[in-house]
Amino acid sequence: MARRALVAATSNPGKLEEFRTLLADLPLRVVSLEGLDPVRFPEEGSDYAANALAKAQAVADQLGQWAVADDSGLEVSALGGAPGPLSARFGGAGLDDAGRVAHLLRTLEEQGAQDWSGRFVCVASLVRPGLDPLMVHGECPGRIVTPARGRAGFGYDPIFMPEGFDATMAELPPGEKDRISHRGRAFARLREALSIEMSV
């Protein structure tokens, strides 16, 4: 069966690779934005679903292709659910992953927080011109740990220990992370919905 192109509406190379891995068993070829016509993306807000849908819709509308996007974030109990949908911008512009991790740990320590529990949340959207969008949701509960541990993954993975594990997301083998992560759980639902549609 020919593999349909599916444009990943992200500039994050870590997400792109996870998209490809998580959808590898479907007749889809996940492609990056590189080399395609420039896409004008709307400014992101504070709602996962709206952000994910807007990004995928922008690609589908402007390039006329199937598109997939997600919006995900880390919600920390002691911070009232922050940084949440603002996770990629937490601490201000100019910070890289390590800088945002350091900012989060410093914020918790400065507040004297006792409860370092939290969860990763992911909402993914797949938009196909002329069809209703698919929207899925996934969560992974756990807690924040310090110091950062592990060299795999990206974002806050080195300081997040999933519930039931003694390793951070950045220490887990890729297959295990894909099985239990917020993005892995969301994309499992997306694969299920797509498999049903594509088999009809």
PDB file of N, CA and C in Angstrom, residues 2-97:
ATOM      1  N   ALA A   2       0.547   2.219  -0.848  1.00  0.00           N
ATOM      2  CA  ALA A   2       1.327   3.456  -0.899  1.00  0.00           C
ATOM      3  C   ALA A   2       1.199   4.191   0.432  1.00  0.00           C
ATOM      4  N   ARG A   3       2.284   4.800   0.843  1.00  0.00           N
ATOM      5  CA  ARG A   3       2.307   5.509   2.118  1.00  0.00           C
ATOM      6  C   ARG A   3       1.964   6.979   1.875  1.00  0.00           C
ATOM      7  N   ARG A   4       0.867   7.432   2.453  1.00  0.00           N
ATOM      8  CA  ARG A   4       0.422   8.813   2.294  1.00  0.00           C
ATOM      9  C   ARG A   4       1.313   9.740   3.111  1.00  0.00           C
ATOM     10  N   ALA A   5       1.658  10.887   2.531  1.00  0.00           N
ATOM     11  CA  ALA A   5       2.453  11.875   3.251  1.00  0.00           C
ATOM     12  C   ALA A   5       1.610  12.519   4.347  1.00  0.00           C
ATOM     13  N   LEU A   6       2.207  12.657   5.520  1.00  0.00           N
ATOM     14  CA  LEU A   6       1.575  13.314   6.657  1.00  0.00           C
ATOM     15  C   LEU A   6       2.577  14.332   7.186  1.00  0.00           C
ATOM     16  N   VAL A   7       2.241  15.608   7.075  1.00  0.00           N
ATOM     17  CA  VAL A   7       3.173  16.660   7.458  1.00  0.00           C
ATOM     18  C   VAL A   7       3.107  16.877   8.967  1.00  0.00           C
ATOM     19  N   ALA A   8       4.254  16.826   9.616  1.00  0.00           N
ATOM     20  CA  ALA A   8       4.344  17.096  11.056  1.00  0.00           C
ATOM     21  C   ALA A   8       4.470  18.601  11.257  1.00  0.00           C
ATOM     22  N   ALA A   9       3.466  19.186  11.879  1.00  0.00           N
ATOM     23  CA  ALA A   9       3.455  20.632  12.082  1.00  0.00           C
ATOM     24  C   ALA A   9       4.258  20.992  13.327  1.00  0.00           C
ATOM     25  N   THR A  10       5.565  20.782  13.237  1.00  0.00           N
ATOM     26  CA  THR A  10       6.449  21.095  14.347  1.00  0.00           C
ATOM     27  C   THR A  10       7.845  21.403  13.818  1.00  0.00           C
ATOM     28  N   SER A  11       8.552  22.259  14.529  1.00  0.00           N
ATOM     29  CA  SER A  11       9.959  22.519  14.221  1.00  0.00           C
ATOM     30  C   SER A  11      10.862  21.842  15.240  1.00  0.00           C
ATOM     31  N   ASN A  12      10.269  21.076  16.161  1.00  0.00           N
ATOM     32  CA  ASN A  12      11.017  20.383  17.206  1.00  0.00           C
ATOM     33  C   ASN A  12      11.474  19.026  16.670  1.00  0.00           C
ATOM     34  N   PRO A  13      12.778  18.814  16.495  1.00  0.00           N
ATOM     35  CA  PRO A  13      13.242  17.549  15.925  1.00  0.00           C
ATOM     36  C   PRO A  13      12.929  16.345  16.794  1.00  0.00           C
ATOM     37  N   GLY A  14      12.890  16.548  18.120  1.00  0.00           N
ATOM     38  CA  GLY A  14      12.545  15.444  19.009  1.00  0.00           C
ATOM     39  C   GLY A  14      11.113  14.988  18.803  1.00  0.00           C
ATOM     40  N   LYS A  15      10.204  15.940  18.676  1.00  0.00           N
ATOM     41  CA  LYS A  15       8.807  15.599  18.417  1.00  0.00           C
ATOM     42  C   LYS A  15       8.654  14.917  17.062  1.00  0.00           C
ATOM     43  N   LEU A  16       9.337  15.428  16.051  1.00  0.00           N
ATOM     44  CA  LEU A  16       9.248  14.851  14.712  1.00  0.00           C
ATOM     45  C   LEU A  16       9.611  13.372  14.749  1.00  0.00           C
ATOM     46  N   GLU A  17      10.696  13.034  15.428  1.00  0.00           N
ATOM     47  CA  GLU A  17      11.122  11.641  15.494  1.00  0.00           C
ATOM     48  C   GLU A  17      10.115  10.800  16.270  1.00  0.00           C
ATOM     49  N   GLU A  18       9.537  11.365  17.334  1.00  0.00           N
ATOM     50  CA  GLU A  18       8.527  10.618  18.078  1.00  0.00           C
ATOM     51  C   GLU A  18       7.281  10.403  17.224  1.00  0.00           C
ATOM     52  N   PHE A  19       6.869  11.419  16.483  1.00  0.00           N
ATOM     53  CA  PHE A  19       5.730  11.248  15.577  1.00  0.00           C
ATOM     54  C   PHE A  19       5.986  10.081  14.625  1.00  0.00           C
ATOM     55  N   ARG A  20       7.174  10.050  14.043  1.00  0.00           N
ATOM     56  CA  ARG A  20       7.506   9.007  13.072  1.00  0.00           C
ATOM     57  C   ARG A  20       7.475   7.625  13.724  1.00  0.00           C
ATOM     58  N   THR A  21       8.031   7.526  14.921  1.00  0.00           N
ATOM     59  CA  THR A  21       8.052   6.243  15.624  1.00  0.00           C
ATOM     60  C   THR A  21       6.651   5.799  16.012  1.00  0.00           C
ATOM     61  N   LEU A  22       5.866   6.728  16.534  1.00  0.00           N
ATOM     62  CA  LEU A  22       4.550   6.384  17.061  1.00  0.00           C
ATOM     63  C   LEU A  22       3.535   6.055  15.964  1.00  0.00           C
ATOM     64  N   LEU A  23       3.799   6.489  14.738  1.00  0.00           N
ATOM     65  CA  LEU A  23       2.884   6.210  13.627  1.00  0.00           C
ATOM     66  C   LEU A  23       3.491   5.254  12.604  1.00  0.00           C
ATOM     67  N   ALA A  24       4.599   4.619  12.962  1.00  0.00           N
ATOM     68  CA  ALA A  24       5.352   3.813  12.003  1.00  0.00           C
ATOM     69  C   ALA A  24       4.582   2.610  11.471  1.00  0.00           C
ATOM     70  N   ASP A  25       3.603   2.114  12.234  1.00  0.00           N
ATOM     71  CA  ASP A  25       2.900   0.911  11.792  1.00  0.00           C
ATOM     72  C   ASP A  25       1.699   1.219  10.902  1.00  0.00           C
ATOM     73  N   LEU A  26       1.512   2.496  10.539  1.00  0.00           N
ATOM     74  CA  LEU A  26       0.429   2.879   9.637  1.00  0.00           C
ATOM     75  C   LEU A  26       1.003   3.203   8.257  1.00  0.00           C
ATOM     76  N   PRO A  27       0.185   3.122   7.206  1.00  0.00           N
ATOM     77  CA  PRO A  27       0.675   3.433   5.848  1.00  0.00           C
ATOM     78  C   PRO A  27       0.798   4.936   5.639  1.00  0.00           C
ATOM     79  N   LEU A  28       1.604   5.555   6.505  1.00  0.00           N
ATOM     80  CA  LEU A  28       1.822   6.991   6.464  1.00  0.00           C
ATOM     81  C   LEU A  28       3.315   7.269   6.438  1.00  0.00           C
ATOM     82  N   ARG A  29       3.686   8.336   5.774  1.00  0.00           N
ATOM     83  CA  ARG A  29       5.084   8.776   5.726  1.00  0.00           C
ATOM     84  C   ARG A  29       5.132  10.166   6.358  1.00  0.00           C
ATOM     85  N   VAL A  30       5.594  10.227   7.609  1.00  0.00           N
ATOM     86  CA  VAL A  30       5.620  11.494   8.335  1.00  0.00           C
ATOM     87  C   VAL A  30       6.784  12.332   7.823  1.00  0.00           C
ATOM     88  N   VAL A  31       6.463  13.508   7.281  1.00  0.00           N
ATOM     89  CA  VAL A  31       7.491  14.371   6.705  1.00  0.00           C
ATOM     90  C   VAL A  31       7.572  15.670   7.496  1.00  0.00           C
ATOM     91  N   SER A  32       8.736  16.289   7.461  1.00  0.00           N
ATOM     92  CA  SER A  32       8.946  17.536   8.180  1.00  0.00           C
ATOM     93  C   SER A  32       8.535  18.723   7.313  1.00  0.00           C
ATOM     94  N   LEU A  33       8.520  19.885   7.923  1.00  0.00           N
ATOM     95  CA  LEU A  33       8.215  21.121   7.210  1.00  0.00           C
ATOM     96  C   LEU A  33       9.380  21.578   6.329  1.00  0.00           C
ATOM     97  N   GLU A  34      10.546  21.024   6.575  1.00  0.00           N
ATOM     98  CA  GLU A  34      11.739  21.433   5.828  1.00  0.00           C
ATOM     99  C   GLU A  34      11.567  21.135   4.342  1.00  0.00           C
ATOM    100  N   GLY A  35      11.830  22.122   3.525  1.00  0.00           N
ATOM    101  CA  GLY A  35      11.733  21.961   2.083  1.00  0.00           C
ATOM    102  C   GLY A  35      10.352  22.222   1.516  1.00  0.00           C
ATOM    103  N   LEU A  36       9.375  22.427   2.387  1.00  0.00           N
ATOM    104  CA  LEU A  36       8.019  22.741   1.923  1.00  0.00           C
ATOM    105  C   LEU A  36       7.821  24.250   1.898  1.00  0.00           C
ATOM    106  N   ASP A  37       6.733  24.687   1.284  1.00  0.00           N
ATOM    107  CA  ASP A  37       6.431  26.119   1.302  1.00  0.00           C
ATOM    108  C   ASP A  37       6.273  26.585   2.749  1.00  0.00           C
ATOM    109  N   PRO A  38       6.694  27.808   3.062  1.00  0.00           N
ATOM    110  CA  PRO A  38       6.568  28.317   4.431  1.00  0.00           C
ATOM    111  C   PRO A  38       5.105  28.334   4.877  1.00  0.00           C
ATOM    112  N   VAL A  39       4.899  27.994   6.136  1.00  0.00           N
ATOM    113  CA  VAL A  39       3.553  27.989   6.711  1.00  0.00           C
ATOM    114  C   VAL A  39       3.464  29.086   7.759  1.00  0.00           C
ATOM    115  N   ARG A  40       2.406  29.855   7.715  1.00  0.00           N
ATOM    116  CA  ARG A  40       2.158  30.902   8.716  1.00  0.00           C
ATOM    117  C   ARG A  40       1.333  30.296   9.843  1.00  0.00           C
ATOM    118  N   PHE A  41       1.939  30.166  11.004  1.00  0.00           N
ATOM    119  CA  PHE A  41       1.257  29.578  12.143  1.00  0.00           C
ATOM    120  C   PHE A  41       0.673  30.671  13.037  1.00  0.00           C
ATOM    121  N   PRO A  42      -0.514  30.431  13.590  1.00  0.00           N
ATOM    122  CA  PRO A  42      -1.087  31.410  14.522  1.00  0.00           C
ATOM    123  C   PRO A  42      -0.307  31.418  15.829  1.00  0.00           C
ATOM    124  N   GLU A  43      -0.430  32.493  16.555  1.00  0.00           N
ATOM    125  CA  GLU A  43       0.231  32.576  17.853  1.00  0.00           C
ATOM    126  C   GLU A  43      -0.421  31.584  18.806  1.00  0.00           C
ATOM    127  N   GLU A  44       0.408  30.873  19.568  1.00  0.00           N
ATOM    128  CA  GLU A  44      -0.126  29.860  20.475  1.00  0.00           C
ATOM    129  C   GLU A  44      -0.739  30.504  21.710  1.00  0.00           C
ATOM    130  N   GLY A  45      -1.812  29.884  22.206  1.00  0.00           N
ATOM    131  CA  GLY A  45      -2.484  30.367  23.398  1.00  0.00           C
ATOM    132  C   GLY A  45      -2.283  29.438  24.575  1.00  0.00           C
ATOM    133  N   SER A  46      -3.256  29.378  25.453  1.00  0.00           N
ATOM    134  CA  SER A  46      -3.118  28.630  26.701  1.00  0.00           C
ATOM    135  C   SER A  46      -4.054  27.429  26.763  1.00  0.00           C
ATOM    136  N   ASP A  47      -4.437  26.894  25.596  1.00  0.00           N
ATOM    137  CA  ASP A  47      -5.311  25.727  25.546  1.00  0.00           C
ATOM    138  C   ASP A  47      -4.690  24.679  24.636  1.00  0.00           C
ATOM    139  N   TYR A  48      -4.424  23.489  25.188  1.00  0.00           N
ATOM    140  CA  TYR A  48      -3.758  22.439  24.421  1.00  0.00           C
ATOM    141  C   TYR A  48      -4.496  22.115  23.119  1.00  0.00           C
ATOM    142  N   ALA A  49      -5.795  21.851  23.237  1.00  0.00           N
ATOM    143  CA  ALA A  49      -6.555  21.411  22.072  1.00  0.00           C
ATOM    144  C   ALA A  49      -6.594  22.479  20.988  1.00  0.00           C
ATOM    145  N   ALA A  50      -6.828  23.717  21.400  1.00  0.00           N
ATOM    146  CA  ALA A  50      -6.888  24.806  20.421  1.00  0.00           C
ATOM    147  C   ALA A  50      -5.541  24.982  19.727  1.00  0.00           C
ATOM    148  N   ASN A  51      -4.456  24.877  20.478  1.00  0.00           N
ATOM    149  CA  ASN A  51      -3.124  25.025  19.898  1.00  0.00           C
ATOM    150  C   ASN A  51      -2.819  23.912  18.899  1.00  0.00           C
ATOM    151  N   ALA A  52      -3.107  22.673  19.296  1.00  0.00           N
ATOM    152  CA  ALA A  52      -2.813  21.536  18.421  1.00  0.00           C
ATOM    153  C   ALA A  52      -3.624  21.622  17.139  1.00  0.00           C
ATOM    154  N   LEU A  53      -4.904  21.931  17.266  1.00  0.00           N
ATOM    155  CA  LEU A  53      -5.765  22.020  16.087  1.00  0.00           C
ATOM    156  C   LEU A  53      -5.336  23.162  15.170  1.00  0.00           C
ATOM    157  N   ALA A  54      -4.980  24.300  15.755  1.00  0.00           N
ATOM    158  CA  ALA A  54      -4.590  25.458  14.948  1.00  0.00           C
ATOM    159  C   ALA A  54      -3.327  25.176  14.133  1.00  0.00           C
ATOM    160  N   LYS A  55      -2.367  24.480  14.734  1.00  0.00           N
ATOM    161  CA  LYS A  55      -1.127  24.179  14.020  1.00  0.00           C
ATOM    162  C   LYS A  55      -1.371  23.214  12.862  1.00  0.00           C
ATOM    163  N   ALA A  56      -2.113  22.143  13.131  1.00  0.00           N
ATOM    164  CA  ALA A  56      -2.398  21.172  12.066  1.00  0.00           C
ATOM    165  C   ALA A  56      -3.268  21.796  10.983  1.00  0.00           C
ATOM    166  N   GLN A  57      -4.235  22.614  11.393  1.00  0.00           N
ATOM    167  CA  GLN A  57      -5.132  23.257  10.423  1.00  0.00           C
ATOM    168  C   GLN A  57      -4.364  24.214   9.518  1.00  0.00           C
ATOM    169  N   ALA A  58      -3.383  24.916  10.087  1.00  0.00           N
ATOM    170  CA  ALA A  58      -2.595  25.854   9.289  1.00  0.00           C
ATOM    171  C   ALA A  58      -1.860  25.130   8.164  1.00  0.00           C
ATOM    172  N   VAL A  59      -1.275  23.985   8.478  1.00  0.00           N
ATOM    173  CA  VAL A  59      -0.563  23.221   7.462  1.00  0.00           C
ATOM    174  C   VAL A  59      -1.535  22.679   6.415  1.00  0.00           C
ATOM    175  N   ALA A  60      -2.638  22.104   6.875  1.00  0.00           N
ATOM    176  CA  ALA A  60      -3.613  21.532   5.943  1.00  0.00           C
ATOM    177  C   ALA A  60      -4.203  22.593   5.019  1.00  0.00           C
ATOM    178  N   ASP A  61      -4.522  23.752   5.574  1.00  0.00           N
ATOM    179  CA  ASP A  61      -5.120  24.816   4.772  1.00  0.00           C
ATOM    180  C   ASP A  61      -4.139  25.406   3.770  1.00  0.00           C
ATOM    181  N   GLN A  62      -2.892  25.617   4.204  1.00  0.00           N
ATOM    182  CA  GLN A  62      -1.928  26.323   3.363  1.00  0.00           C
ATOM    183  C   GLN A  62      -1.173  25.412   2.403  1.00  0.00           C
ATOM    184  N   LEU A  63      -1.017  24.135   2.764  1.00  0.00           N
ATOM    185  CA  LEU A  63      -0.292  23.217   1.890  1.00  0.00           C
ATOM    186  C   LEU A  63      -1.207  22.193   1.230  1.00  0.00           C
ATOM    187  N   GLY A  64      -2.462  22.101   1.700  1.00  0.00           N
ATOM    188  CA  GLY A  64      -3.393  21.144   1.117  1.00  0.00           C
ATOM    189  C   GLY A  64      -3.039  19.701   1.389  1.00  0.00           C
ATOM    190  N   GLN A  65      -2.341  19.434   2.490  1.00  0.00           N
ATOM    191  CA  GLN A  65      -1.912  18.083   2.815  1.00  0.00           C
ATOM    192  C   GLN A  65      -2.432  17.668   4.186  1.00  0.00           C
ATOM    193  N   TRP A  66      -2.431  16.357   4.415  1.00  0.00           N
ATOM    194  CA  TRP A  66      -2.726  15.860   5.749  1.00  0.00           C
ATOM    195  C   TRP A  66      -1.662  16.400   6.704  1.00  0.00           C
ATOM    196  N   ALA A  67      -2.060  16.741   7.908  1.00  0.00           N
ATOM    197  CA  ALA A  67      -1.114  17.311   8.872  1.00  0.00           C
ATOM    198  C   ALA A  67      -1.418  16.814  10.275  1.00  0.00           C
ATOM    199  N   VAL A  68      -0.375  16.648  11.051  1.00  0.00           N
ATOM    200  CA  VAL A  68      -0.527  16.241  12.443  1.00  0.00           C
ATOM    201  C   VAL A  68       0.266  17.200  13.326  1.00  0.00           C
ATOM    202  N   ALA A  69      -0.309  17.534  14.456  1.00  0.00           N
ATOM    203  CA  ALA A  69       0.357  18.418  15.413  1.00  0.00           C
ATOM    204  C   ALA A  69      -0.052  17.993  16.808  1.00  0.00           C
ATOM    205  N   ASP A  70       0.761  18.344  17.766  1.00  0.00           N
ATOM    206  CA  ASP A  70       0.351  18.140  19.145  1.00  0.00           C
ATOM    207  C   ASP A  70       0.713  19.377  19.949  1.00  0.00           C
ATOM    208  N   ASP A  71       0.047  19.536  21.055  1.00  0.00           N
ATOM    209  CA  ASP A  71       0.449  20.529  22.041  1.00  0.00           C
ATOM    210  C   ASP A  71       0.531  19.796  23.355  1.00  0.00           C
ATOM    211  N   SER A  72       1.639  19.929  24.014  1.00  0.00           N
ATOM    212  CA  SER A  72       1.847  19.173  25.235  1.00  0.00           C
ATOM    213  C   SER A  72       2.514  20.051  26.270  1.00  0.00           C
ATOM    214  N   GLY A  73       2.446  19.617  27.502  1.00  0.00           N
ATOM    215  CA  GLY A  73       3.045  20.411  28.559  1.00  0.00           C
ATOM    216  C   GLY A  73       3.187  19.624  29.844  1.00  0.00           C
ATOM    217  N   LEU A  74       3.955  20.191  30.736  1.00  0.00           N
ATOM    218  CA  LEU A  74       4.172  19.633  32.069  1.00  0.00           C
ATOM    219  C   LEU A  74       3.360  20.452  33.059  1.00  0.00           C
ATOM    220  N   GLU A  75       2.511  19.787  33.815  1.00  0.00           N
ATOM    221  CA  GLU A  75       1.703  20.456  34.824  1.00  0.00           C
ATOM    222  C   GLU A  75       2.197  20.040  36.207  1.00  0.00           C
ATOM    223  N   VAL A  76       2.658  20.997  36.989  1.00  0.00           N
ATOM    224  CA  VAL A  76       3.218  20.730  38.309  1.00  0.00           C
ATOM    225  C   VAL A  76       2.227  21.167  39.381  1.00  0.00           C
ATOM    226  N   SER A  77       1.898  20.259  40.288  1.00  0.00           N
ATOM    227  CA  SER A  77       0.874  20.531  41.300  1.00  0.00           C
ATOM    228  C   SER A  77       1.199  21.761  42.127  1.00  0.00           C
ATOM    229  N   ALA A  78       2.446  21.871  42.579  1.00  0.00           N
ATOM    230  CA  ALA A  78       2.834  22.978  43.454  1.00  0.00           C
ATOM    231  C   ALA A  78       2.781  24.330  42.752  1.00  0.00           C
ATOM    232  N   LEU A  79       2.743  24.315  41.429  1.00  0.00           N
ATOM    233  CA  LEU A  79       2.680  25.564  40.658  1.00  0.00           C
ATOM    234  C   LEU A  79       1.279  25.799  40.101  1.00  0.00           C
ATOM    235  N   GLY A  80       0.295  25.107  40.667  1.00  0.00           N
ATOM    236  CA  GLY A  80      -1.072  25.299  40.218  1.00  0.00           C
ATOM    237  C   GLY A  80      -1.327  24.823  38.802  1.00  0.00           C
ATOM    238  N   GLY A  81      -0.562  23.832  38.359  1.00  0.00           N
ATOM    239  CA  GLY A  81      -0.710  23.309  37.005  1.00  0.00           C
ATOM    240  C   GLY A  81       0.199  23.952  35.980  1.00  0.00           C
ATOM    241  N   ALA A  82       0.966  24.947  36.395  1.00  0.00           N
ATOM    242  CA  ALA A  82       1.952  25.569  35.494  1.00  0.00           C
ATOM    243  C   ALA A  82       3.150  24.628  35.339  1.00  0.00           C
ATOM    244  N   PRO A  83       3.926  24.769  34.270  1.00  0.00           N
ATOM    245  CA  PRO A  83       3.756  25.719  33.166  1.00  0.00           C
ATOM    246  C   PRO A  83       2.686  25.345  32.144  1.00  0.00           C
ATOM    247  N   GLY A  84       2.209  24.087  32.136  1.00  0.00           N
ATOM    248  CA  GLY A  84       1.105  23.699  31.265  1.00  0.00           C
ATOM    249  C   GLY A  84       1.370  23.978  29.796  1.00  0.00           C
ATOM    250  N   PRO A  85       0.383  24.545  29.089  1.00  0.00           N
ATOM    251  CA  PRO A  85       0.559  24.818  27.653  1.00  0.00           C
ATOM    252  C   PRO A  85       1.681  25.811  27.351  1.00  0.00           C
ATOM    253  N   LEU A  86       2.171  26.477  28.384  1.00  0.00           N
ATOM    254  CA  LEU A  86       3.269  27.430  28.191  1.00  0.00           C
ATOM    255  C   LEU A  86       4.632  26.787  28.469  1.00  0.00           C
ATOM    256  N   SER A  87       4.675  25.469  28.576  1.00  0.00           N
ATOM    257  CA  SER A  87       5.903  24.771  28.961  1.00  0.00           C
ATOM    258  C   SER A  87       7.092  25.102  28.075  1.00  0.00           C
ATOM    259  N   ALA A  88       6.871  25.190  26.757  1.00  0.00           N
ATOM    260  CA  ALA A  88       7.978  25.450  25.830  1.00  0.00           C
ATOM    261  C   ALA A  88       8.473  26.886  25.919  1.00  0.00           C
ATOM    262  N   ARG A  89       7.711  27.743  26.605  1.00  0.00           N
ATOM    263  CA  ARG A  89       8.104  29.149  26.732  1.00  0.00           C
ATOM    264  C   ARG A  89       8.348  29.538  28.185  1.00  0.00           C
ATOM    265  N   PHE A  90       8.352  28.551  29.073  1.00  0.00           N
ATOM    266  CA  PHE A  90       8.493  28.812  30.504  1.00  0.00           C
ATOM    267  C   PHE A  90       9.859  29.440  30.806  1.00  0.00           C
ATOM    268  N   GLY A  91       9.837  30.536  31.519  1.00  0.00           N
ATOM    269  CA  GLY A  91      11.085  31.224  31.863  1.00  0.00           C
ATOM    270  C   GLY A  91      11.451  32.325  30.891  1.00  0.00           C
ATOM    271  N   GLY A  92      10.683  32.464  29.812  1.00  0.00           N
ATOM    272  CA  GLY A  92      10.945  33.542  28.865  1.00  0.00           C
ATOM    273  C   GLY A  92      11.657  33.082  27.616  1.00  0.00           C
ATOM    274  N   ALA A  93      11.689  33.967  26.646  1.00  0.00           N
ATOM    275  CA  ALA A  93      12.321  33.659  25.364  1.00  0.00           C
ATOM    276  C   ALA A  93      13.826  33.495  25.528  1.00  0.00           C
ATOM    277  N   GLY A  94      14.398  32.673  24.684  1.00  0.00           N
ATOM    278  CA  GLY A  94      15.850  32.525  24.682  1.00  0.00           C
ATOM    279  C   GLY A  94      16.373  31.344  25.473  1.00  0.00           C
ATOM    280  N   LEU A  95      15.542  30.716  26.304  1.00  0.00           N
ATOM    281  CA  LEU A  95      16.001  29.562  27.072  1.00  0.00           C
ATOM    282  C   LEU A  95      15.917  28.293  26.225  1.00  0.00           C
ATOM    283  N   ASP A  96      16.910  27.433  26.365  1.00  0.00           N
ATOM    284  CA  ASP A  96      16.840  26.125  25.716  1.00  0.00           C
ATOM    285  C   ASP A  96      16.239  25.137  26.724  1.00  0.00           C
ATOM    286  N   ASP A  97      16.200  23.848  26.355  1.00  0.00           N
ATOM    287  CA  ASP A  97      15.613  22.854  27.250  1.00  0.00           C
ATOM    288  C   ASP A  97      16.261  22.871  28.627  1.00  0.00           C
TER     289      ASP A  97
END
